[in-house]
């Protein structure tokens, strides 16, 4: 299914694709959650949750209306990384003793996803979600199964939300159980980040070696 256009597709049309509008809504909800984060944990959790649910909706709308775009793919990933990073930054304030750990997690998250996307596009793929089974069974399973991708990403975000709620006395117990329940999925996500970082480095190094051999012949 596609949305009919009266003429040729223009850059303005792409900017206002339905999935891209959803992406803009995610940015807005992220900003609102940052404003409420210090004093309103309930509002923040609900708004942050809406942002995460919209993350699952934009891809569905892109496929339904045939509005897949490079802008949408980049907007989706940038918003994902920004939303998670902003929450982790606040967790560093709540738990200053764990600041170095949070910094490492942010660095791993951003670097692994950036290198993975860059390596995928440089290698000729049209999407960073195109991962062959022979390259990495775990990443292939993670990126090609939408139910797995959604579940692991949800556990990852909820783990951080649990840490956030744990910092408020009245939500201490609830936050603790969210952390415990989401911990396995969270660990899986961090392991996949390490694997895709290593895989991306190998792909880029292989392309560099191929180019160097061409120049020397």
CSV table of C-alpha atoms in Angstrom, one decimal:
chain,number,residue,atom,x,y,z
A,1,UNK,CA,0.0,0.0,0.0
A,2,UNK,CA,1.3,3.5,-0.9
A,3,UNK,CA,0.1,7.0,-0.4
A,4,UNK,CA,-0.6,8.5,-3.9
A,5,UNK,CA,1.3,11.6,-4.9
A,6,UNK,CA,0.0,14.1,-7.5
A,7,UNK,CA,3.4,14.3,-9.2
A,8,UNK,CA,7.1,13.5,-8.7
A,9,UNK,CA,8.3,12.9,-5.2
A,10,UNK,CA,10.1,16.0,-3.8
A,11,UNK,CA,12.4,16.3,-0.8
A,12,UNK,CA,9.5,18.0,1.0
A,13,UNK,CA,7.3,15.0,0.4
A,14,UNK,CA,10.0,12.8,2.0
A,15,UNK,CA,10.3,15.1,4.9
A,16,UNK,CA,6.6,14.6,5.6
A,17,UNK,CA,6.4,10.9,5.0
A,18,UNK,CA,4.1,9.4,7.7
A,19,UNK,CA,7.0,7.4,9.3
A,20,UNK,CA,9.1,10.5,9.4
A,21,UNK,CA,6.3,12.4,11.1
A,22,UNK,CA,6.2,9.7,13.7
A,23,UNK,CA,10.0,10.2,14.1
A,24,UNK,CA,9.5,13.9,14.8
A,25,UNK,CA,6.8,13.0,17.4
A,26,UNK,CA,9.4,10.7,19.1
A,27,UNK,CA,11.8,13.7,19.3
A,28,UNK,CA,9.1,15.8,20.8
A,29,UNK,CA,8.2,13.2,23.4
A,30,UNK,CA,11.9,12.7,24.2
A,31,UNK,CA,12.3,16.4,24.9
A,32,UNK,CA,9.2,16.5,27.1
A,33,UNK,CA,10.5,13.5,29.1
A,34,UNK,CA,13.8,15.3,29.7
A,35,UNK,CA,11.9,18.3,31.1
A,36,UNK,CA,9.8,16.2,33.5
A,37,UNK,CA,12.6,13.7,34.4
A,38,UNK,CA,13.9,15.3,37.6
A,39,UNK,CA,10.6,15.7,39.5
A,40,UNK,CA,7.9,13.7,37.7
A,41,UNK,CA,8.8,10.0,37.4
A,42,UNK,CA,5.3,8.9,36.5
A,43,UNK,CA,4.9,11.5,33.7
A,44,UNK,CA,8.4,10.7,32.5
A,45,UNK,CA,7.9,7.0,32.4
A,46,UNK,CA,4.6,7.3,30.4
A,47,UNK,CA,6.0,9.8,27.9
A,48,UNK,CA,9.3,7.9,27.5
A,49,UNK,CA,7.2,4.7,27.0
A,50,UNK,CA,5.2,6.4,24.3
A,51,UNK,CA,8.4,7.4,22.5
A,52,UNK,CA,9.6,3.8,22.6
A,53,UNK,CA,6.2,2.5,21.3
A,54,UNK,CA,6.3,5.0,18.4
A,55,UNK,CA,9.7,3.4,17.5
A,56,UNK,CA,7.9,0.2,16.7
A,57,UNK,CA,5.2,2.1,14.7
A,58,UNK,CA,7.4,4.1,12.3
A,59,UNK,CA,8.9,1.0,10.6
A,60,UNK,CA,5.4,-0.6,10.3
A,61,UNK,CA,4.0,2.6,8.6
A,62,UNK,CA,7.1,2.8,6.3
A,63,UNK,CA,6.4,-0.7,5.0
A,64,UNK,CA,2.7,-0.3,4.9
A,65,UNK,CA,2.7,3.0,2.9
A,66,UNK,CA,5.9,2.2,0.9
A,67,UNK,CA,7.6,5.2,2.5
A,68,UNK,CA,11.0,3.7,3.4
A,69,UNK,CA,13.6,6.4,3.2
A,70,UNK,CA,17.3,7.0,4.0
A,71,UNK,CA,16.1,10.0,6.1
A,72,UNK,CA,13.7,7.7,8.0
A,73,UNK,CA,16.4,5.1,8.7
A,74,UNK,CA,18.9,7.7,10.0
A,75,UNK,CA,16.2,9.6,12.0
A,76,UNK,CA,15.1,6.3,13.6
A,77,UNK,CA,18.6,5.3,14.7
A,78,UNK,CA,19.7,8.8,15.8
A,79,UNK,CA,16.5,9.2,17.9
A,80,UNK,CA,17.0,5.8,19.4
A,81,UNK,CA,20.6,6.6,20.4
A,82,UNK,CA,19.7,10.1,21.6
A,83,UNK,CA,16.8,9.0,23.7
A,84,UNK,CA,18.7,6.2,25.5
A,85,UNK,CA,21.8,8.4,26.0
A,86,UNK,CA,19.8,11.2,27.5
A,87,UNK,CA,18.2,8.8,30.1
A,88,UNK,CA,21.7,7.4,30.8
A,89,UNK,CA,23.0,10.9,31.4
A,90,UNK,CA,20.4,11.4,34.0
A,91,UNK,CA,21.2,8.1,35.6
A,92,UNK,CA,24.8,9.3,35.9
A,93,UNK,CA,23.4,12.1,38.0
A,94,UNK,CA,21.3,9.8,40.1
A,95,UNK,CA,24.1,7.2,40.6
A,96,UNK,CA,27.3,9.2,40.4
A,97,UNK,CA,29.4,6.2,41.7
A,98,UNK,CA,28.4,4.4,38.5
A,99,UNK,CA,29.1,7.3,36.2
A,100,UNK,CA,32.1,5.6,34.5
A,101,UNK,CA,30.1,2.5,33.8
A,102,UNK,CA,27.3,4.6,32.2
A,103,UNK,CA,29.8,6.4,30.1
A,104,UNK,CA,31.2,3.2,28.8
A,105,UNK,CA,27.7,1.9,28.0
A,106,UNK,CA,26.9,5.1,26.1
A,107,UNK,CA,30.2,4.9,24.1
A,108,UNK,CA,29.5,1.2,23.3
A,109,UNK,CA,26.0,1.9,22.2
A,110,UNK,CA,26.8,4.8,19.9
A,111,UNK,CA,30.0,3.5,18.4
A,112,UNK,CA,28.6,0.0,17.7
A,113,UNK,CA,25.5,1.3,16.0
A,114,UNK,CA,27.3,4.0,14.0
A,115,UNK,CA,30.0,1.6,12.8
A,116,UNK,CA,27.5,-1.1,12.1
A,117,UNK,CA,25.4,1.2,9.9
A,118,UNK,CA,28.4,2.7,8.2
A,119,UNK,CA,29.9,-0.8,7.5
A,120,UNK,CA,26.5,-2.1,6.2
A,121,UNK,CA,26.0,0.8,3.8
A,122,UNK,CA,29.7,0.9,2.7
A,123,UNK,CA,29.5,-2.9,2.0
A,124,UNK,CA,26.6,-2.4,-0.4
A,125,UNK,CA,23.6,-3.2,1.8
A,126,UNK,CA,20.6,-0.8,1.7
A,127,UNK,CA,19.8,-1.3,5.4
A,128,UNK,CA,21.8,-1.9,8.5
A,129,UNK,CA,19.3,-4.7,9.3
A,130,UNK,CA,20.5,-6.8,6.4
A,131,UNK,CA,22.8,-9.2,8.3
A,132,UNK,CA,23.6,-12.6,6.7
A,133,UNK,CA,23.5,-15.7,8.8
A,134,UNK,CA,27.0,-16.6,7.8
A,135,UNK,CA,28.3,-13.3,9.1
A,136,UNK,CA,26.7,-13.5,12.6
A,137,UNK,CA,23.9,-15.9,13.5
A,138,UNK,CA,23.0,-13.9,16.6
A,139,UNK,CA,22.8,-10.5,14.8
A,140,UNK,CA,20.9,-12.2,11.9
A,141,UNK,CA,18.4,-13.5,14.3
A,142,UNK,CA,18.2,-10.2,16.2
A,143,UNK,CA,17.7,-8.0,13.1
A,144,UNK,CA,15.6,-10.2,10.9
A,145,UNK,CA,13.0,-11.2,13.6
A,146,UNK,CA,10.9,-8.2,14.3
A,147,UNK,CA,9.5,-9.8,17.4
A,148,UNK,CA,12.9,-10.4,18.8
A,149,UNK,CA,14.2,-7.0,17.9
A,150,UNK,CA,11.2,-5.3,19.6
A,151,UNK,CA,11.4,-7.5,22.7
A,152,UNK,CA,15.1,-7.0,23.2
A,153,UNK,CA,15.0,-3.2,22.6
A,154,UNK,CA,12.0,-3.0,25.0
A,155,UNK,CA,13.9,-4.9,27.7
A,156,UNK,CA,16.9,-2.6,27.2
A,157,UNK,CA,14.9,0.6,27.6
A,158,UNK,CA,12.9,-0.8,30.5
A,159,UNK,CA,16.0,-1.8,32.3
A,160,UNK,CA,17.1,1.9,32.3
A,161,UNK,CA,13.6,3.0,33.2
A,162,UNK,CA,13.8,0.6,36.1
A,163,UNK,CA,17.0,2.1,37.3
A,164,UNK,CA,15.4,5.5,37.0
A,165,UNK,CA,12.4,4.6,39.0
A,166,UNK,CA,14.6,2.8,41.6
A,167,UNK,CA,16.1,6.2,42.4
A,168,UNK,CA,12.7,7.4,43.7
A,169,UNK,CA,11.8,6.1,47.2
A,170,UNK,CA,8.1,5.5,46.4
A,171,UNK,CA,8.9,3.5,43.3
A,172,UNK,CA,11.9,1.7,44.7
A,173,UNK,CA,10.4,-1.7,44.9
A,174,UNK,CA,8.7,-1.5,41.5
A,175,UNK,CA,11.9,-0.3,39.9
A,176,UNK,CA,13.8,-3.2,41.4
A,177,UNK,CA,11.5,-5.8,39.9
A,178,UNK,CA,11.6,-4.1,36.5
A,179,UNK,CA,15.4,-4.3,36.6
A,180,UNK,CA,15.4,-8.0,37.6
A,181,UNK,CA,12.9,-8.9,34.9
A,182,UNK,CA,14.6,-7.0,32.1
A,183,UNK,CA,18.2,-7.9,33.0
A,184,UNK,CA,18.5,-11.0,30.7
A,185,UNK,CA,17.3,-9.0,27.6
A,186,UNK,CA,19.5,-6.1,28.6
A,187,UNK,CA,22.6,-8.3,28.8
A,188,UNK,CA,21.7,-9.8,25.4
A,189,UNK,CA,21.6,-6.2,24.0
A,190,UNK,CA,25.0,-5.3,25.3
A,191,UNK,CA,26.5,-8.6,24.0
A,192,UNK,CA,25.0,-7.9,20.5
A,193,UNK,CA,26.5,-4.4,20.6
A,194,UNK,CA,29.9,-5.8,21.2
A,195,UNK,CA,29.5,-8.4,18.4
A,196,UNK,CA,28.2,-5.8,15.9
A,197,UNK,CA,31.1,-3.5,16.8
A,198,UNK,CA,33.6,-6.3,16.1
A,199,UNK,CA,31.8,-7.3,12.9
A,200,UNK,CA,31.7,-3.8,11.6
A,201,UNK,CA,35.4,-3.3,12.3
A,202,UNK,CA,36.2,-6.5,10.4
A,203,UNK,CA,34.0,-5.5,7.4
A,204,UNK,CA,35.6,-2.1,7.2
A,205,UNK,CA,39.1,-3.6,7.5
A,206,UNK,CA,38.3,-6.1,4.7
A,207,UNK,CA,37.1,-3.3,2.4
A,208,UNK,CA,40.3,-1.3,3.2
A,209,UNK,CA,42.5,-4.3,2.5
A,210,UNK,CA,40.7,-4.9,-0.8
A,211,UNK,CA,41.2,-1.2,-1.8
A,212,UNK,CA,44.8,-1.3,-0.8
A,213,UNK,CA,45.4,-4.4,-3.0
A,214,UNK,CA,43.8,-2.8,-6.0
A,215,UNK,CA,46.0,0.2,-5.7
A,216,UNK,CA,49.2,-1.9,-5.4
A,217,UNK,CA,48.4,-3.9,-8.6
